[in-house]
Short mmCIF file of C-alpha atoms in Angstrom, two decimals:
data_model
loop_
_atom_site.label_atom_id
_atom_site.label_comp_id
_atom_site.label_asym_id
_atom_site.label_seq_id
_atom_site.Cartn_x
_atom_site.Cartn_y
_atom_site.Cartn_z
CA MET A 30 2.53 -37.74 75.79
CA LYS A 31 3.89 -40.85 74.06
CA LYS A 32 2.43 -41.17 70.58
CA VAL A 33 4.57 -44.16 69.25
CA TYR A 34 3.02 -47.59 69.59
CA GLY A 35 4.49 -51.00 68.86
CA SER A 36 1.91 -52.31 66.46
CA ALA A 37 -1.25 -51.44 64.50
CA ALA A 38 -3.28 -53.51 66.99
CA GLU A 39 -1.82 -51.68 70.02
CA ALA A 40 -2.39 -48.33 68.31
CA LEU A 41 -6.06 -49.06 67.71
CA ASP A 42 -6.60 -50.55 71.21
CA GLY A 43 -9.67 -48.91 72.80
CA LEU A 44 -10.63 -46.89 69.77
CA LEU A 45 -12.79 -49.33 67.76
CA PHE A 46 -16.51 -49.89 68.23
CA ASP A 47 -19.28 -51.37 66.13
CA GLY A 48 -21.13 -48.74 64.02
CA MET A 49 -18.31 -46.23 64.05
CA LEU A 50 -17.40 -43.76 61.27
CA ILE A 51 -13.83 -44.04 60.04
CA ALA A 52 -12.18 -41.61 57.65
CA ALA A 53 -9.41 -43.30 55.59
CA GLY A 54 -6.63 -41.66 53.58
CA GLY A 55 -5.41 -42.94 50.18
CA PHE A 56 -6.22 -42.71 46.49
CA GLY A 57 -6.75 -46.02 44.72
CA LEU A 58 -4.14 -48.17 46.41
CA CYS A 59 -1.75 -45.23 46.69
CA GLY A 60 -0.99 -44.04 50.24
CA ILE A 61 -3.54 -46.27 51.93
CA PRO A 62 -3.20 -47.24 55.57
CA GLU A 63 -2.79 -50.93 54.80
CA LEU A 64 -1.46 -51.94 58.26
CA LEU A 65 -4.32 -50.28 60.09
CA ILE A 66 -6.90 -51.76 57.72
CA ALA A 67 -5.43 -55.24 58.42
CA ALA A 68 -5.61 -54.59 62.16
CA ILE A 69 -9.29 -53.48 61.90
CA ARG A 70 -10.00 -56.76 59.98
CA ASP A 71 -8.34 -58.77 62.72
CA ALA A 72 -10.30 -56.78 65.47
CA GLY A 73 -13.54 -57.78 63.65
CA THR A 74 -15.23 -54.43 64.33
CA LYS A 75 -18.60 -54.41 62.48
CA ASP A 76 -21.20 -52.11 60.86
CA LEU A 77 -18.46 -49.61 59.93
CA THR A 78 -19.19 -46.46 57.84
CA VAL A 79 -16.02 -45.61 55.91
CA ALA A 80 -15.34 -42.29 54.29
CA SER A 81 -12.67 -43.02 51.67
CA ASN A 82 -12.27 -41.85 48.06
CA ASN A 83 -12.12 -45.53 46.84
CA ALA A 84 -12.83 -48.94 48.32
CA GLY A 85 -9.62 -50.76 47.46
CA VAL A 86 -9.52 -53.88 45.36
CA ASP A 87 -10.88 -57.31 46.25
CA ASP A 88 -7.98 -58.46 48.25
CA PHE A 89 -6.14 -55.32 49.28
CA GLY A 90 -6.93 -51.96 50.89
CA LEU A 91 -10.46 -51.47 52.18
CA GLY A 92 -11.53 -54.43 50.00
CA VAL A 93 -10.39 -56.71 52.84
CA LEU A 94 -12.92 -55.16 55.16
CA LEU A 95 -15.63 -55.80 52.49
CA GLN A 96 -14.66 -59.41 52.22
CA THR A 97 -15.22 -59.84 55.97
CA ARG A 98 -18.44 -57.83 55.74
CA GLN A 99 -17.33 -55.38 58.34
CA VAL A 100 -18.49 -52.38 56.30
CA LYS A 101 -22.11 -51.21 56.33
CA LYS A 102 -21.66 -48.03 54.30
CA MET A 103 -19.09 -46.37 52.11
CA MET A 104 -18.78 -42.64 51.37
CA SER A 105 -16.72 -42.58 48.20
CA SER A 106 -16.31 -40.87 44.85
CA TYR A 107 -15.26 -43.93 42.73
CA VAL A 108 -15.58 -47.66 43.43
CA GLY A 109 -15.01 -49.15 40.04
CA GLU A 110 -12.10 -51.45 40.78
CA ASN A 111 -13.82 -53.72 43.24
CA LYS A 112 -15.96 -56.68 42.22
CA GLU A 113 -16.90 -57.72 45.77
CA PHE A 114 -18.03 -54.24 46.49
CA MET A 115 -20.31 -54.28 43.45
CA ARG A 116 -21.69 -57.62 44.37
CA GLN A 117 -22.60 -56.50 47.98
CA TYR A 118 -23.89 -53.19 46.77
CA LEU A 119 -26.18 -54.62 44.00
CA GLY A 120 -27.32 -57.26 46.47
CA GLY A 121 -28.42 -54.62 48.85
CA GLU A 122 -25.95 -55.58 51.57
CA LEU A 123 -23.87 -52.45 51.41
CA GLU A 124 -24.92 -48.81 51.44
CA LEU A 125 -23.06 -46.35 49.21
CA GLU A 126 -23.10 -42.59 49.37
CA PHE A 127 -21.45 -41.18 46.25
CA ASN A 128 -19.60 -37.89 46.84
CA PRO A 129 -17.88 -35.84 44.17
CA GLN A 130 -14.17 -36.24 44.95
CA GLY A 131 -13.49 -32.65 45.77
CA THR A 132 -16.64 -32.47 47.88
CA LEU A 133 -15.45 -35.47 49.85
CA ALA A 134 -12.03 -33.93 50.46
CA GLU A 135 -13.51 -30.60 51.47
CA ARG A 136 -16.06 -32.37 53.75
CA MET A 137 -13.14 -33.90 55.61
CA ARG A 138 -11.06 -30.72 55.67
CA ALA A 139 -14.06 -28.75 56.88
CA GLY A 140 -14.96 -31.20 59.55
CA GLY A 141 -11.35 -31.07 60.84
CA SER A 142 -11.44 -27.30 60.75
CA GLY A 143 -14.62 -26.96 62.83
CA ILE A 144 -16.77 -26.10 59.89
CA PRO A 145 -20.11 -28.11 59.88
CA GLY A 146 -21.12 -27.14 56.43
CA PHE A 147 -20.13 -25.18 53.33
CA TYR A 148 -21.74 -24.22 49.98
CA THR A 149 -20.29 -25.48 46.66
CA LYS A 150 -21.19 -25.35 43.04
CA THR A 151 -20.12 -28.91 42.55
CA GLY A 152 -23.18 -31.01 41.73
CA VAL A 153 -25.70 -28.28 41.32
CA GLY A 154 -28.51 -29.52 39.09
CA THR A 155 -27.45 -33.17 39.44
CA GLN A 156 -28.62 -36.11 41.55
CA ILE A 157 -25.99 -35.11 44.18
CA ALA A 158 -28.04 -31.94 44.90
CA GLU A 159 -31.25 -33.88 45.70
CA GLY A 160 -32.42 -33.08 49.23
CA LYS A 161 -29.71 -30.56 49.84
CA GLU A 162 -30.26 -26.88 50.64
CA VAL A 163 -29.68 -24.54 47.66
CA LYS A 164 -28.54 -20.98 48.25
CA VAL A 165 -27.87 -18.23 45.76
CA PHE A 166 -24.78 -16.12 46.14
CA ASP A 167 -24.21 -13.30 43.64
CA GLY A 168 -26.74 -14.79 41.24
CA GLU A 169 -25.24 -18.39 41.26
CA GLU A 170 -26.64 -21.46 42.88
CA TYR A 171 -24.66 -23.48 45.45
CA ILE A 172 -25.58 -26.53 47.44
CA LEU A 173 -24.94 -27.14 51.16
CA GLU A 174 -22.47 -29.97 51.99
CA ARG A 175 -21.77 -31.06 55.53
CA GLY A 176 -18.40 -31.34 57.19
CA ILE A 177 -17.38 -34.96 58.14
CA PHE A 178 -16.72 -35.55 61.85
CA ALA A 179 -15.27 -39.08 62.06
CA ASP A 180 -14.79 -41.17 65.16
CA LEU A 181 -11.38 -42.31 63.91
CA SER A 182 -8.92 -41.33 61.12
CA ILE A 183 -6.60 -43.92 59.62
CA VAL A 184 -3.74 -42.45 57.60
CA LYS A 185 -0.56 -43.39 55.90
CA ALA A 186 2.41 -41.03 55.73
CA TRP A 187 6.05 -41.49 54.64
CA LYS A 188 7.87 -40.25 57.70
CA ALA A 189 7.07 -38.97 61.14
CA ASP A 190 8.96 -37.68 64.10
CA GLU A 191 8.19 -38.83 67.58
CA THR A 192 5.78 -35.94 68.06
CA GLY A 193 3.64 -36.94 65.05
CA ASN A 194 4.77 -34.30 62.58
CA LEU A 195 4.23 -35.85 59.21
CA VAL A 196 5.88 -35.79 55.82
CA PHE A 197 4.16 -37.48 52.78
CA ARG A 198 5.77 -38.64 49.61
CA LYS A 199 4.62 -37.70 46.08
CA THR A 200 1.03 -38.48 45.25
CA ALA A 201 0.70 -40.73 48.23
CA ARG A 202 -0.35 -37.60 50.17
CA ASN A 203 -3.80 -37.28 48.46
CA PHE A 204 -6.64 -37.68 51.06
CA ASN A 205 -4.41 -38.46 53.93
CA PRO A 206 -4.17 -34.91 55.33
CA PRO A 207 -7.91 -34.08 55.16
CA ALA A 208 -8.71 -37.65 56.51
CA ALA A 209 -6.25 -37.08 59.39
CA MET A 210 -7.94 -33.72 60.25
CA CYS A 211 -11.51 -34.86 60.56
CA GLY A 212 -11.20 -37.67 63.09
CA LYS A 213 -11.72 -37.43 66.88
CA THR A 214 -8.71 -39.66 67.10
CA CYS A 215 -6.09 -40.01 64.30
CA VAL A 216 -3.84 -43.09 64.00
CA VAL A 217 -0.98 -42.86 61.49
CA GLU A 218 1.24 -45.53 59.99
CA VAL A 219 4.54 -44.55 58.45
CA GLU A 220 7.52 -46.16 56.83
CA GLU A 221 9.95 -44.50 59.14
CA ILE A 222 9.79 -42.78 62.51
CA VAL A 223 12.76 -40.45 62.78
CA PRO A 224 14.09 -38.72 65.95
CA THR A 225 12.33 -35.46 66.90
CA GLY A 226 14.32 -32.59 65.51
CA SER A 227 15.53 -34.38 62.37
CA LEU A 228 12.73 -33.16 60.14
CA ASP A 229 12.97 -29.56 58.86
CA PRO A 230 10.17 -27.64 60.50
CA ASP A 231 9.50 -25.83 57.24
CA HIS A 232 9.02 -29.13 55.42
CA ILE A 233 6.32 -30.61 57.66
CA HIS A 234 3.17 -31.35 55.62
CA LEU A 235 0.84 -32.07 58.57
CA PRO A 236 1.72 -30.96 62.06
CA GLY A 237 1.59 -33.37 64.93
CA VAL A 238 -1.38 -31.70 66.56
CA TYR A 239 -3.56 -33.78 64.19
CA VAL A 240 -1.79 -37.01 65.12
CA HIS A 241 -2.60 -39.01 68.24
CA ARG A 242 -1.04 -42.42 67.70
CA LEU A 243 1.79 -43.55 65.39
CA ILE A 244 3.21 -46.81 64.22
CA GLN A 245 6.09 -47.76 61.90
CA GLY A 246 5.94 -50.74 59.67
CA GLU A 247 6.68 -52.48 56.32
CA HIS A 248 4.38 -51.57 53.48
CA GLU A 249 3.52 -53.68 50.50
CA LYS A 250 2.54 -50.52 48.44
CA ARG A 251 0.86 -52.38 45.64
CA ILE A 252 0.68 -50.81 42.19
CA GLU A 253 -2.87 -50.81 40.69
CA GLN A 254 -2.01 -50.03 37.05
CA ARG A 255 1.61 -50.49 35.99
CA THR A 256 2.05 -48.25 32.94
CA VAL A 257 5.57 -47.80 31.39
CA ARG A 258 7.26 -46.62 28.21
CA THR A 259 10.13 -48.34 26.58
CA ARG A 260 13.58 -46.65 26.32
CA GLU A 261 13.19 -46.56 22.51
CA ASP A 262 10.05 -44.40 22.84
CA ALA A 263 12.04 -41.58 24.55
CA MET B 13 -24.19 -44.64 9.27
CA PRO B 14 -21.30 -42.94 11.12
CA SER B 15 -18.83 -45.17 9.22
CA ASP B 16 -19.86 -43.47 6.02
CA ILE B 17 -19.04 -40.03 7.29
CA LYS B 18 -15.58 -38.43 6.75
CA GLY B 19 -14.03 -36.42 9.49
CA TRP B 20 -11.47 -36.76 12.24
CA ASP B 21 -10.13 -39.93 13.90
CA ARG B 22 -9.21 -40.04 17.59
CA ASN B 23 -5.76 -38.54 17.10
CA ARG B 24 -7.05 -35.70 14.88
CA MET B 25 -9.74 -34.88 17.49
CA ALA B 26 -7.01 -34.84 20.12
CA ALA B 27 -4.81 -32.57 17.93
CA ARG B 28 -7.70 -30.23 17.44
CA ALA B 29 -8.40 -30.21 21.20
CA ALA B 30 -4.69 -29.21 21.78
CA GLN B 31 -5.36 -26.06 19.81
CA GLU B 32 -7.60 -24.97 22.64
CA LEU B 33 -4.64 -24.73 24.94
CA GLU B 34 -2.63 -21.61 25.34
CA ASP B 35 0.93 -21.01 26.56
CA GLY B 36 1.05 -20.93 30.38
CA MET B 37 -2.18 -22.73 30.95
CA TYR B 38 -2.76 -25.19 33.86
CA VAL B 39 -4.95 -27.93 32.46
CA ASN B 40 -6.70 -31.13 33.55
CA LEU B 41 -7.19 -33.90 30.95
CA GLY B 42 -9.66 -36.67 31.38
CA ILE B 43 -9.15 -40.31 30.36
CA GLY B 44 -9.59 -41.68 26.85
CA ILE B 45 -9.09 -39.32 23.87
CA PRO B 46 -8.41 -36.35 26.19
CA THR B 47 -5.25 -38.13 27.44
CA LEU B 48 -3.95 -38.09 23.84
CA VAL B 49 -4.15 -34.22 23.83
CA ALA B 50 -0.80 -34.12 25.67
CA ASN B 51 0.84 -35.51 22.59
CA TYR B 52 -0.12 -32.47 20.56
CA VAL B 53 0.71 -29.45 22.70
CA GLY B 54 3.96 -28.81 20.74
CA ASP B 55 6.05 -25.91 21.99
CA LYS B 56 3.29 -24.54 24.30
CA ASP B 57 4.14 -24.34 28.00
CA ILE B 58 1.34 -26.37 29.47
CA THR B 59 1.19 -27.69 33.01
CA LEU B 60 -0.97 -30.78 33.52
CA GLN B 61 -2.84 -31.30 36.72
CA SER B 62 -3.59 -34.72 38.13
CA GLU B 63 -6.46 -34.20 40.62
CA ASN B 64 -5.14 -36.76 43.06
CA GLY B 65 -2.59 -34.09 44.08
CA MET B 66 -0.06 -33.06 41.45
CA LEU B 67 0.75 -30.26 39.05
CA GLY B 68 3.41 -30.95 36.41
CA MET B 69 2.55 -34.58 35.45
CA GLY B 70 5.18 -36.28 33.41
CA PRO B 71 5.09 -39.23 31.09
CA PHE B 72 4.92 -42.94 31.99
CA PRO B 73 8.13 -44.16 33.68
CA PHE B 74 10.68 -46.36 31.95
CA GLU B 75 10.21 -50.05 32.88
CA GLY B 76 11.73 -50.60 36.35
CA ASP B 77 11.31 -46.93 37.41
CA GLU B 78 7.66 -47.29 38.53
CA ASP B 79 6.97 -45.79 41.86
CA PRO B 80 3.85 -46.92 43.80
CA ASP B 81 3.71 -43.48 45.43
CA LEU B 82 3.48 -41.69 42.02
CA ILE B 83 0.28 -42.25 40.09
CA ASN B 84 -2.20 -40.13 38.05
CA ALA B 85 -5.95 -39.88 38.63
CA GLY B 86 -6.41 -43.02 36.48
CA LYS B 87 -4.15 -44.90 38.97
CA GLN B 88 -1.49 -45.35 36.32
CA THR B 89 2.22 -45.01 37.24
CA ILE B 90 3.63 -41.73 35.97
CA THR B 91 6.74 -39.55 36.49
CA GLU B 92 7.42 -36.05 37.81
CA LEU B 93 8.94 -33.08 36.02
CA LYS B 94 11.29 -30.33 37.26
CA ARG B 95 8.26 -28.08 37.75
CA THR B 96 6.18 -30.71 39.68
CA ALA B 97 4.40 -29.73 42.88
CA TYR B 98 2.51 -32.13 45.18
CA PHE B 99 -0.41 -31.25 47.47
CA ASP B 100 -3.40 -32.95 49.17
CA SER B 101 -6.76 -33.66 47.66
CA ALA B 102 -8.45 -30.79 49.49
CA MET B 103 -6.03 -28.29 47.96
CA SER B 104 -6.19 -30.02 44.62
CA PHE B 105 -9.99 -29.49 44.40
CA GLY B 106 -9.60 -26.06 45.98
CA MET B 107 -7.68 -25.02 42.90
CA ILE B 108 -10.25 -26.73 40.66
CA ARG B 109 -13.31 -25.30 42.40
CA GLY B 110 -11.58 -21.91 42.77
CA GLY B 111 -11.16 -21.56 39.10
CA LYS B 112 -7.38 -21.67 39.03
CA ILE B 113 -7.32 -24.48 36.50
CA ALA B 114 -7.82 -22.89 33.02
CA ALA B 115 -9.38 -25.75 31.23
CA ALA B 116 -10.61 -29.33 31.54
CA ILE B 117 -10.75 -31.52 28.43
CA LEU B 118 -13.00 -34.56 28.98
CA GLY B 119 -15.05 -37.23 27.28
CA ALA B 120 -18.84 -37.38 27.46
CA MET B 121 -21.86 -39.68 26.79
CA GLU B 122 -24.24 -36.78 26.10
CA VAL B 123 -24.08 -32.97 25.89
CA SER B 124 -27.20 -30.79 25.73
CA GLU B 125 -27.73 -27.57 23.68
CA THR B 126 -27.55 -25.65 26.97
CA GLY B 127 -24.18 -27.14 27.90
CA ASP B 128 -25.46 -29.85 30.29
CA LEU B 129 -23.01 -32.74 30.47
CA ALA B 130 -23.65 -36.42 31.20
CA ASN B 131 -20.64 -38.66 31.53
CA TRP B 132 -20.78 -40.53 34.84
CA MET B 133 -23.63 -43.04 34.91
CA ILE B 134 -26.09 -45.10 32.91
CA PRO B 135 -29.08 -46.11 34.98
CA GLY B 136 -29.35 -49.86 35.29
CA LYS B 137 -25.76 -50.40 34.49
CA LEU B 138 -22.83 -50.63 36.84
CA VAL B 139 -22.31 -47.36 38.63
CA LYS B 140 -18.67 -46.74 39.43
CA GLY B 141 -18.84 -43.16 40.53
CA MET B 142 -18.17 -39.64 39.33
CA GLY B 143 -14.71 -39.30 40.73
CA GLY B 144 -13.62 -35.69 40.31
CA ALA B 145 -15.71 -34.98 37.18
CA MET B 146 -18.52 -33.02 38.88
CA ASP B 147 -15.96 -30.83 40.71
CA LEU B 148 -13.97 -30.26 37.47
CA VAL B 149 -16.85 -29.21 35.30
CA ALA B 150 -18.26 -26.89 38.04
CA GLY B 151 -15.01 -25.28 38.72
CA VAL B 152 -12.56 -24.90 35.86
CA GLN B 153 -12.64 -21.82 33.60
CA LYS B 154 -13.36 -23.68 30.40
CA VAL B 155 -14.81 -27.12 29.83
CA VAL B 156 -14.01 -28.68 26.40
CA VAL B 157 -15.72 -32.01 25.58
CA VAL B 158 -14.08 -34.35 23.10
CA MET B 159 -16.38 -37.21 21.91
CA ASP B 160 -17.80 -38.92 18.89
CA HIS B 161 -20.68 -36.99 17.39
CA GLN B 162 -22.91 -40.08 17.38
CA ASN B 163 -23.22 -43.19 19.45
CA LYS B 164 -22.73 -46.70 18.10
CA ALA B 165 -26.41 -46.79 17.06
CA GLY B 166 -25.76 -43.71 14.93
CA GLU B 167 -27.85 -41.43 17.17
CA SER B 168 -26.69 -37.88 18.05
CA LYS B 169 -24.86 -37.41 21.36
CA LEU B 170 -25.53 -33.72 21.03
CA LEU B 171 -29.10 -33.42 22.33
CA LYS B 172 -31.79 -30.90 23.07
CA ALA B 173 -31.74 -32.23 26.61
CA CYS B 174 -29.64 -34.97 28.18
CA THR B 175 -31.40 -38.25 28.96
CA LEU B 176 -28.73 -39.60 31.30
CA PRO B 177 -28.10 -38.29 34.87
CA LEU B 178 -26.13 -35.09 34.75
CA THR B 179 -22.49 -34.48 35.71
CA GLY B 180 -23.06 -30.75 35.56
CA LYS B 181 -25.69 -28.28 34.39
CA ALA B 182 -24.79 -25.59 31.80
CA VAL B 183 -21.01 -26.30 32.14
CA VAL B 184 -19.78 -27.15 28.65
CA ASN B 185 -18.23 -24.37 26.61
CA ARG B 186 -16.98 -26.20 23.52
CA ILE B 187 -17.52 -29.64 21.90
CA ILE B 188 -14.98 -31.25 19.58
CA THR B 189 -16.29 -34.28 17.66
CA ASN B 190 -15.21 -36.38 14.79
CA LEU B 191 -17.36 -34.06 12.59
CA GLY B 192 -16.23 -30.68 13.80
CA VAL B 193 -16.18 -28.05 16.59
CA LEU B 194 -19.31 -26.56 18.14
CA ASP B 195 -19.75 -23.90 20.85
CA VAL B 196 -22.52 -23.66 23.40
CA VAL B 197 -24.13 -20.27 22.79
CA ASP B 198 -27.47 -18.58 23.51
CA GLY B 199 -30.21 -20.59 21.91
CA GLY B 200 -28.20 -23.73 21.08
CA LEU B 201 -24.99 -24.88 19.54
CA ARG B 202 -22.98 -22.86 16.94
CA ILE B 203 -20.82 -24.59 14.36
CA VAL B 204 -17.31 -23.18 14.72
CA GLU B 205 -15.46 -25.54 12.34
CA CYS B 206 -16.03 -28.53 10.15
CA ALA B 207 -13.71 -31.58 10.16
CA ASP B 208 -11.90 -32.46 7.00
CA GLY B 209 -14.33 -33.21 4.28
CA VAL B 210 -17.43 -32.64 6.37
CA THR B 211 -20.02 -30.04 5.38
CA GLU B 212 -22.07 -27.86 7.77
CA GLN B 213 -25.16 -29.61 6.44
CA GLU B 214 -23.73 -33.04 7.38
CA ILE B 215 -23.16 -31.72 10.96
CA ARG B 216 -26.72 -30.44 11.08
CA ASP B 217 -28.10 -33.74 9.84
CA ALA B 218 -26.08 -35.66 12.48
CA THR B 219 -27.09 -33.43 15.37
CA GLU B 220 -30.38 -33.47 17.34
CA ALA B 221 -29.49 -30.27 19.34
CA THR B 222 -30.63 -26.90 17.88
CA ILE B 223 -27.96 -25.42 15.69
CA VAL B 224 -27.95 -21.66 15.59
CA ALA B 225 -26.37 -19.50 12.94
#
């Protein structure tokens, strides 16, 4: 089966529908599927629920889907860098479900592994536990969290071969593997598609079984907070 | 008034927090004063975790060497070390939740005498999210809070019960403030150490939480 597509729009063709749940990789602006986000903006799909650790900034990342009001609800752990997000949220136009970061990652990993729920100590005794089943194991309380089963995963990797085996780069891996795992269909954008056989099988970070469609493209890879030291400090 | 009280400044608090770290530890540092702790580990072999998927976090890059694929949990550009390992967010929080990370040093708005921690939201103010804080305090072996003893109004931040929404319940082990070091023990907080020029009585006077002998 051919997985390589010519553009983000082609790769998303037939997969988008109003009201769908999308799991997106990335942390801050690092390792975000920027080409697929732009294509979803162009497609105009509405009432989206997006599971993503962050919501981008006003004019980049998932922020562009907020500007166009295509997002109905975010499932995130931290949304501090996005003014438009806050405006819509405080105005009651946007739903927000806060998830502790590790719980969000594990909900994706669990969903992708066929696990509908798991118990965790994270959030016990906090607002996050409200309305959730509590179970005691060996004298300690845990709360039930649900696996995420998304309609679509949008993911950014560094390299792929033509069968969809993926390699990530540095901290741009972050939420991309768990996000890739939990979608019914997973579309991946990479910086380079290499011939099958040229990646070392021992160095594959996510095997192609999780990847259904693939595109290669140019990435802006914007830096959110540029912090440096001077040579004299060293 | 807090300004009248002697004690430790931000750097002295960070230096004192660094004493909590032992050779060979894998540690997660929060933002603010906890970030400064890295400057005071000395010869100890400490590996810093960044919860976005990295063990072995290095210093900021030299100008021109910034890599958009290499950031810390505060979204700042950083560098890698020889020992660095990368992994995904699920594994990152697996090692946090699984107790593989020895300690987390983090800031706080309030701590209660039973070790409850509040540091993620103030009702009515802008809510940004808890990020990885709830996972960290629930999972790591030891939670050390570094914060000012009192708020800007001069009120104790060490309380009988937290007034703000909790980040975790009964999770804090040790509190390092500008006035000294306190442990969460049965019945309340125990003074472990007084900051320079600060007496036990001054700590008691500045603390709402129960102090036990």
